CSV table of C-alpha atoms in Angstrom, one decimal:
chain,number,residue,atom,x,y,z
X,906,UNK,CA,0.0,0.0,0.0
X,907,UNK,CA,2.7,2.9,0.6
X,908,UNK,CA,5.6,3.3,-1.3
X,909,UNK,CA,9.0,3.2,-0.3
X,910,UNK,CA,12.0,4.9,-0.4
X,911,UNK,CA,15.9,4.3,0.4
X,912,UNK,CA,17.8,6.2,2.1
X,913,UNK,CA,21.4,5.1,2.4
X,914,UNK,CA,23.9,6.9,5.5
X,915,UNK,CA,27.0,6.2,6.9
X,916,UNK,CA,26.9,2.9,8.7
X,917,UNK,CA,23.0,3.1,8.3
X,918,UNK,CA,20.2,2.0,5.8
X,919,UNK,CA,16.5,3.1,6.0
X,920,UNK,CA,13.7,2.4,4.6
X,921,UNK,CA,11.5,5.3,4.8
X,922,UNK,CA,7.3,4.9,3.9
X,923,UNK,CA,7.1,8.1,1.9
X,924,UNK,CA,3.4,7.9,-0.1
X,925,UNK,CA,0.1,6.4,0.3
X,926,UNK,CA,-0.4,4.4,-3.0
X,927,UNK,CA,-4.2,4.8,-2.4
X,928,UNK,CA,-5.0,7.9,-0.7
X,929,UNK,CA,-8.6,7.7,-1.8
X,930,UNK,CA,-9.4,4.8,-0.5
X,931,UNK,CA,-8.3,5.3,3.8
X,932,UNK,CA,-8.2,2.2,6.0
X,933,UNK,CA,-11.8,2.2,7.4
X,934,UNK,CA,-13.0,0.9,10.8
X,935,UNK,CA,-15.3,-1.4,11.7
X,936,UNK,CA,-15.6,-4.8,9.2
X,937,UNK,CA,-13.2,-3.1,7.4
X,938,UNK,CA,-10.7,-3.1,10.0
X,939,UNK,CA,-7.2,-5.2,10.1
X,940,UNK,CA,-4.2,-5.2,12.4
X,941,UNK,CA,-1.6,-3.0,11.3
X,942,UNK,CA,2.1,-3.5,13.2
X,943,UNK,CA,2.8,-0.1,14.0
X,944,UNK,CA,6.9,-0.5,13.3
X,945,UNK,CA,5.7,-1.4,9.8
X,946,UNK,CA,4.2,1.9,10.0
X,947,UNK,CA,7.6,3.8,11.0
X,948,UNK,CA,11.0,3.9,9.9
X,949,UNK,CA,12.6,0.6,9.2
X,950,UNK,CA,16.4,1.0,10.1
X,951,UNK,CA,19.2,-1.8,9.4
X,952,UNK,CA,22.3,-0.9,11.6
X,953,UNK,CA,25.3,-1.9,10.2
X,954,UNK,CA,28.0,-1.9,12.9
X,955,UNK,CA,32.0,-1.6,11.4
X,956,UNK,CA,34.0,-4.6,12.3
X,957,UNK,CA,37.8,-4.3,12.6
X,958,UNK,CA,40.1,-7.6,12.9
X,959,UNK,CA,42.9,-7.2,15.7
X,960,UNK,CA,45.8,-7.0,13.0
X,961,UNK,CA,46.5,-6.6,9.6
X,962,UNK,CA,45.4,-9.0,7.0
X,963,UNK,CA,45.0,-9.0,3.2
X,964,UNK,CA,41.6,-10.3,2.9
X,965,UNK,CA,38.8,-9.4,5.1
X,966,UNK,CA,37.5,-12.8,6.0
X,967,UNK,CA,34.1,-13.8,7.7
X,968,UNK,CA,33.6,-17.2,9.4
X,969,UNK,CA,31.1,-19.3,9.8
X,970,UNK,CA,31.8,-22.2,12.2
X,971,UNK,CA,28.7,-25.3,12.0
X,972,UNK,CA,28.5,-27.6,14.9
X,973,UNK,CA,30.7,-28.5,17.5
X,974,UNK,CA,34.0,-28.7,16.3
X,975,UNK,CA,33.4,-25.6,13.6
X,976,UNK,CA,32.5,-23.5,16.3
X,977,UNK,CA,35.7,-24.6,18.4
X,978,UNK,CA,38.0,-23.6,15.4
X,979,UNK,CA,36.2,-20.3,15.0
X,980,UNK,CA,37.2,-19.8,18.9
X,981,UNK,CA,41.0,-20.4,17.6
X,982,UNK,CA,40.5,-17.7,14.5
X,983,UNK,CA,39.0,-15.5,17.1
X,984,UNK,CA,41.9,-15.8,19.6
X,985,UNK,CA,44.1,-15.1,16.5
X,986,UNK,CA,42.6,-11.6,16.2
X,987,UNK,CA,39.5,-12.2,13.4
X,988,UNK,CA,36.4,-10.8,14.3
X,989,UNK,CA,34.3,-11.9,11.8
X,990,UNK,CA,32.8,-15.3,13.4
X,991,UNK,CA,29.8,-16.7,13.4
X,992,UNK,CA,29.2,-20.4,15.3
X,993,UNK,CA,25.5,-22.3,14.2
X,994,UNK,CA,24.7,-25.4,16.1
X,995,UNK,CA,21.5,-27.2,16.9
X,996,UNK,CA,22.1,-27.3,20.3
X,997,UNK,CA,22.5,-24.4,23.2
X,998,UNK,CA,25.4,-26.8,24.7
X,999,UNK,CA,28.3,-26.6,22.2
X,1000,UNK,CA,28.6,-22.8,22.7
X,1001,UNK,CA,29.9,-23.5,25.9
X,1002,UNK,CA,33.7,-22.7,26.1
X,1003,UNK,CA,33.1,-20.2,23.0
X,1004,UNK,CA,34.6,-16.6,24.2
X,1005,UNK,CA,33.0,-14.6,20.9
X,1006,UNK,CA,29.9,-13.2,20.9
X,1007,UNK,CA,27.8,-14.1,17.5
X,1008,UNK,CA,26.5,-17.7,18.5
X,1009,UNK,CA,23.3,-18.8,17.1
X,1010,UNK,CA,21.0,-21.9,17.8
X,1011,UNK,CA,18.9,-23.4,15.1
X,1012,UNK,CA,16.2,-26.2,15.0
X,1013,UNK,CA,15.1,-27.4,18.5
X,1014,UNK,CA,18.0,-27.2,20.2
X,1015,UNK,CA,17.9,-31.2,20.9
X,1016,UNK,CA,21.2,-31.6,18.9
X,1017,UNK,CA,21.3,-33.7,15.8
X,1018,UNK,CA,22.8,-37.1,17.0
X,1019,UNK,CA,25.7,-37.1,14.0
X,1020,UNK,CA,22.7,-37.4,11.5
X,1021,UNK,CA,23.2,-35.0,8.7
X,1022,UNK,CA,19.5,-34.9,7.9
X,1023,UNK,CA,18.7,-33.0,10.9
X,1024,UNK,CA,21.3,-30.1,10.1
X,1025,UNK,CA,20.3,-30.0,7.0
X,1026,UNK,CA,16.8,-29.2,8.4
X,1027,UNK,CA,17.0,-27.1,10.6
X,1028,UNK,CA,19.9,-24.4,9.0
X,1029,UNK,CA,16.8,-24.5,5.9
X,1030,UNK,CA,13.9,-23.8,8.2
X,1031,UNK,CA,16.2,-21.2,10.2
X,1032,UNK,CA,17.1,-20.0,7.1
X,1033,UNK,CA,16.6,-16.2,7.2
X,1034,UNK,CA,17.7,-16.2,10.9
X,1035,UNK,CA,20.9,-17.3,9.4
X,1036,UNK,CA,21.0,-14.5,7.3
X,1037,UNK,CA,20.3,-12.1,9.6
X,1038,UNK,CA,23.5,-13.6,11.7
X,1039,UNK,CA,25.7,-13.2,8.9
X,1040,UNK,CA,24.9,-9.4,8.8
X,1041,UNK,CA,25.3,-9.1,12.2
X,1042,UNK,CA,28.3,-10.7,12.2
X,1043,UNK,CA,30.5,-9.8,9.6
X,1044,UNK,CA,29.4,-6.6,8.2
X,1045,UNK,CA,29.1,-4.6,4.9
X,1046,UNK,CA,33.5,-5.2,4.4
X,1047,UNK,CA,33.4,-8.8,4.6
X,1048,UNK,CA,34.9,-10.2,1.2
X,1049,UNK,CA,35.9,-13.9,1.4
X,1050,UNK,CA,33.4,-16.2,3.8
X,1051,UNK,CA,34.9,-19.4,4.9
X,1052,UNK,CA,32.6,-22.5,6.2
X,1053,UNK,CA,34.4,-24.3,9.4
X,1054,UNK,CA,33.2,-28.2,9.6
X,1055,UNK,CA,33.8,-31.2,10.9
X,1056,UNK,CA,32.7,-33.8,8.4
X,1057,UNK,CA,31.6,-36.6,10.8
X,1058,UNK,CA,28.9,-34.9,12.8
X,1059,UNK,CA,25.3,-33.8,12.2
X,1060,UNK,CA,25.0,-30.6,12.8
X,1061,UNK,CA,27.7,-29.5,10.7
X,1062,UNK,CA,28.0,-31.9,8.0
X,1063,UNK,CA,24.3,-31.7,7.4
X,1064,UNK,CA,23.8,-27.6,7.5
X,1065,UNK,CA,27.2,-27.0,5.4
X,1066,UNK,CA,25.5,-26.9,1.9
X,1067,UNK,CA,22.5,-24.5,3.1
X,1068,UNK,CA,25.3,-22.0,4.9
X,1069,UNK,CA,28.0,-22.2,2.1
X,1070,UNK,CA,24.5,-20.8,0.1
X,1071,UNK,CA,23.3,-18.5,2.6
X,1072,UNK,CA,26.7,-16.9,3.0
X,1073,UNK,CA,26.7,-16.5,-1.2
X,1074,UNK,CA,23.4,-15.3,-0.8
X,1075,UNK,CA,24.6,-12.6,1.3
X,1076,UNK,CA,27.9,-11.0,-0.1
X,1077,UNK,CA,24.9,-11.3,-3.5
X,1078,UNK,CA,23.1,-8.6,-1.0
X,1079,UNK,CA,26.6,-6.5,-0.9
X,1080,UNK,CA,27.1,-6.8,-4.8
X,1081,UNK,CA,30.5,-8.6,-4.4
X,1082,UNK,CA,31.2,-11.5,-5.6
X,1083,UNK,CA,30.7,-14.8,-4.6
X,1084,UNK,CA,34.0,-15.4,-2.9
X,1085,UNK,CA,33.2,-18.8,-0.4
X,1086,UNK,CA,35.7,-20.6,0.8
X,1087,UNK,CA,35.7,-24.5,3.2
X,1088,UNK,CA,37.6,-25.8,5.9
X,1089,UNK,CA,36.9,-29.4,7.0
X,1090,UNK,CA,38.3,-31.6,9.7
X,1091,UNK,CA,38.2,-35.0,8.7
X,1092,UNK,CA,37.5,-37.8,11.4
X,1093,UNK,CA,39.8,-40.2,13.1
X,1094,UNK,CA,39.9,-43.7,12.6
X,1095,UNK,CA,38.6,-44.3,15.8
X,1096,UNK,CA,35.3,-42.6,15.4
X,1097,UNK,CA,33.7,-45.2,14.1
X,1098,UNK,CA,31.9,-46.6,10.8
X,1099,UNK,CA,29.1,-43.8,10.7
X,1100,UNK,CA,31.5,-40.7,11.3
X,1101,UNK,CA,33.5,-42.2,7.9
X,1102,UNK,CA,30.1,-42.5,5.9
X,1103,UNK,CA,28.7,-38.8,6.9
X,1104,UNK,CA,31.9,-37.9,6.1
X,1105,UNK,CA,32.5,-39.5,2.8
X,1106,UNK,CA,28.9,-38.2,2.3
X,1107,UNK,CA,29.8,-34.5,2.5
X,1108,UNK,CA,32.9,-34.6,0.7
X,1109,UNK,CA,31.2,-36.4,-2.3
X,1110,UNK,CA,29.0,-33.3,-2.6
X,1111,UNK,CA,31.2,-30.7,-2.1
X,1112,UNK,CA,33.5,-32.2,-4.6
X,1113,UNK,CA,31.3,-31.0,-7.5
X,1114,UNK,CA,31.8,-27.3,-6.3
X,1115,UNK,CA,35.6,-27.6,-6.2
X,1116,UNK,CA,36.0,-28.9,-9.3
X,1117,UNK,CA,33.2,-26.2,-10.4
X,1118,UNK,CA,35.7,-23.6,-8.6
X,1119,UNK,CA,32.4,-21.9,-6.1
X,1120,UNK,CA,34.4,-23.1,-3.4
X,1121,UNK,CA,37.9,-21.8,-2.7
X,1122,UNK,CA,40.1,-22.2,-0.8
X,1123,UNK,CA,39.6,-25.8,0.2
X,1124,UNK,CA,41.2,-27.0,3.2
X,1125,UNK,CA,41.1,-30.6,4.7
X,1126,UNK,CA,42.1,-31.1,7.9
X,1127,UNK,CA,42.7,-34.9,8.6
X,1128,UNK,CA,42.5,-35.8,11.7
X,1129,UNK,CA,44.0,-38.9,11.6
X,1130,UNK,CA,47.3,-37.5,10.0
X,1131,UNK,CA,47.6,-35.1,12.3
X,1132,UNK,CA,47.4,-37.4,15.4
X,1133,UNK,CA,50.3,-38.9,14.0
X,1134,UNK,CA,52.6,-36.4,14.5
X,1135,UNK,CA,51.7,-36.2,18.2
X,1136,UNK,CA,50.8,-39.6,19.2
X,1137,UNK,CA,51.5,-38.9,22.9
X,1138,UNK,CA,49.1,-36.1,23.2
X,1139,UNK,CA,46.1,-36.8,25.3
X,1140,UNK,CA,42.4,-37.0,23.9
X,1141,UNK,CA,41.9,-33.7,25.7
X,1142,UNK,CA,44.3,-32.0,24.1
X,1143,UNK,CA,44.2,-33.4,20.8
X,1144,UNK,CA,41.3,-31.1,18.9
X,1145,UNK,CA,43.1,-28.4,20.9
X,1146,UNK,CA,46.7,-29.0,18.9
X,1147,UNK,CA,44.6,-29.8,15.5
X,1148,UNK,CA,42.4,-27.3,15.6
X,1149,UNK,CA,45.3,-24.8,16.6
X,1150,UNK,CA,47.5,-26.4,13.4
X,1151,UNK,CA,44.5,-25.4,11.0
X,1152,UNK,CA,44.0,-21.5,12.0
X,1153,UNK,CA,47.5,-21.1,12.2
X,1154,UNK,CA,48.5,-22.1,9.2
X,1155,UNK,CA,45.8,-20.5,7.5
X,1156,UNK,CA,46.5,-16.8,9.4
X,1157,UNK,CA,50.3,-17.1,8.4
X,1158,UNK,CA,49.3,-16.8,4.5
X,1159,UNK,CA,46.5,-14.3,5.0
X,1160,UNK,CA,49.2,-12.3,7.5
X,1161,UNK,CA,52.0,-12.8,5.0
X,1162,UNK,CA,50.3,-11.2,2.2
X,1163,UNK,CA,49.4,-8.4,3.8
X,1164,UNK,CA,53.3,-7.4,4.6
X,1165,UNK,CA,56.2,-5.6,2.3
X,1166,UNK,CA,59.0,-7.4,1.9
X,1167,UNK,CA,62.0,-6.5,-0.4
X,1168,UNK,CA,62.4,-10.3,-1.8
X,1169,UNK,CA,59.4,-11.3,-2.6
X,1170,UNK,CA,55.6,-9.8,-2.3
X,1171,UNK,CA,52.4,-12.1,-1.6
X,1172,UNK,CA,49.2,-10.0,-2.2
X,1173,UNK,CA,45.5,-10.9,-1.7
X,1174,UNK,CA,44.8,-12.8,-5.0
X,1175,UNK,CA,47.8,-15.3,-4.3
């Protein structure tokens, strides 16, 4: 019925009701009556808060962590000084231990019981609440959004197709291209039979979008490998190490490229 317009501001959108299509024709009383919300009514205002990561870097990256062990590896990219983290589970319990502030719950909040099926479910009914995160979190300067998994799991396996579309969906909303990128941890021998099938599951499918280059980068973690080279460690302290090997590795080459140097210069594109 009214028509909108707008209006664009530093660090602020509105959308401003400026005309009554049908100015003849008044909302009546009586039978003719119908609820109107009155913040429909005013000014509709979309904040957009600036987000600065804690040192310099040559792409400003935006992480979404799904499940468990993608929201623990956000927590190591978040100690590292990125501020652009977002952690999605299906249950209230896995944020615990999580020191950043963008943590959102999806489904029921009874977990998903390392069937993908039930990730998948609930990150496409909680769709546009996903959305919503992803502005909240990262901002209008994001450019390169990463999706943090563990491949064994439920929640994470299962929602990682709808987020790696939900976060091209949203840099679509910025006009920038669709620059997604996947880390996934792999599962250890010992996790059993089902762990290796959700996990071969997931890889199968986002094997198509490598080789279709709409994911990159694509980093595999495997676990297994990596408990190799420390045998010794307790279980404890094991995701601690892996999880600590994956971040760090991946902040030396987004740090590097943001330095001088007078032999020889990595820039964002490499």
């Amino acid at each position: 019925r009214y028509e909108k317009k707008i209006v664009k501001s530093p660090g602020k959108t509105e959308v401003v009701l400026v005309k009554d299509l049908f100015p003849d024709n008044p909302i009546q009383g009586g039978d003719m009556d119908f609820p109107i919300v009155e913040e429909a009514m005013a000014c509709e205002q979309v904040e957009t808060k600036k987000i600065e990561d804690l040192m310099k870097t040559a792409v400003k990256f935006g992480f979404i962590g799904g499940g468990q062990a993608g929201g623990k590896i956000l927590e190591h990219f978040y100690q590292q000084g990125y501020r652009r983290v977002l952690a999605v589970n299906t249950t209230a319990q896995d944020f615990s231990g999580l020191n950043y502030e963008n943590k959102l719950l999806i489904g029921s909040n009874t977990g998903a019981g390392k069937d993908p099926n039930e990730g998948f479910k609930a990150a496409t009914q909680d769709r546009e609440k996903i959305l919503r995160a992803c502005r909240e979190a990262f901002g209008p300067e994001v450019e390169h959004i990463m999706e943090v998994v563990a491949s064994a799991g439920g929640s994470g396996s299962g929602s990682c197709e709808v987020l790696i579309d939900i976060a091209k969906q949203y840099l679509r909303s910025l006009n920038k291209e669709e620059k997604i990128g996947v880390i996934v941890a792999l599962p250890k021998e010992t996790e059993g039979q089902r762990a290796k099938e959700n996990s071969e599951r997931l890889l199968g499918k986002l094997k198509e979008q490598v080789s279709n280059k709409e994911i990159s980068p694509f980093v595999v973690a495997d676990n297994e490998r990596i408990l190799k080279l420390y045998p010794r460690v307790s279980i404890s302290k094991f995701f601690e190490i892996a999880n600590k090997s994956v971040t760090s590795m991946f902040n030396m080459f987004n740090h590097l490229s943001a330095q001088d140097s007078p032999y020889m210069t990595l820039d964002s594109a490499d």
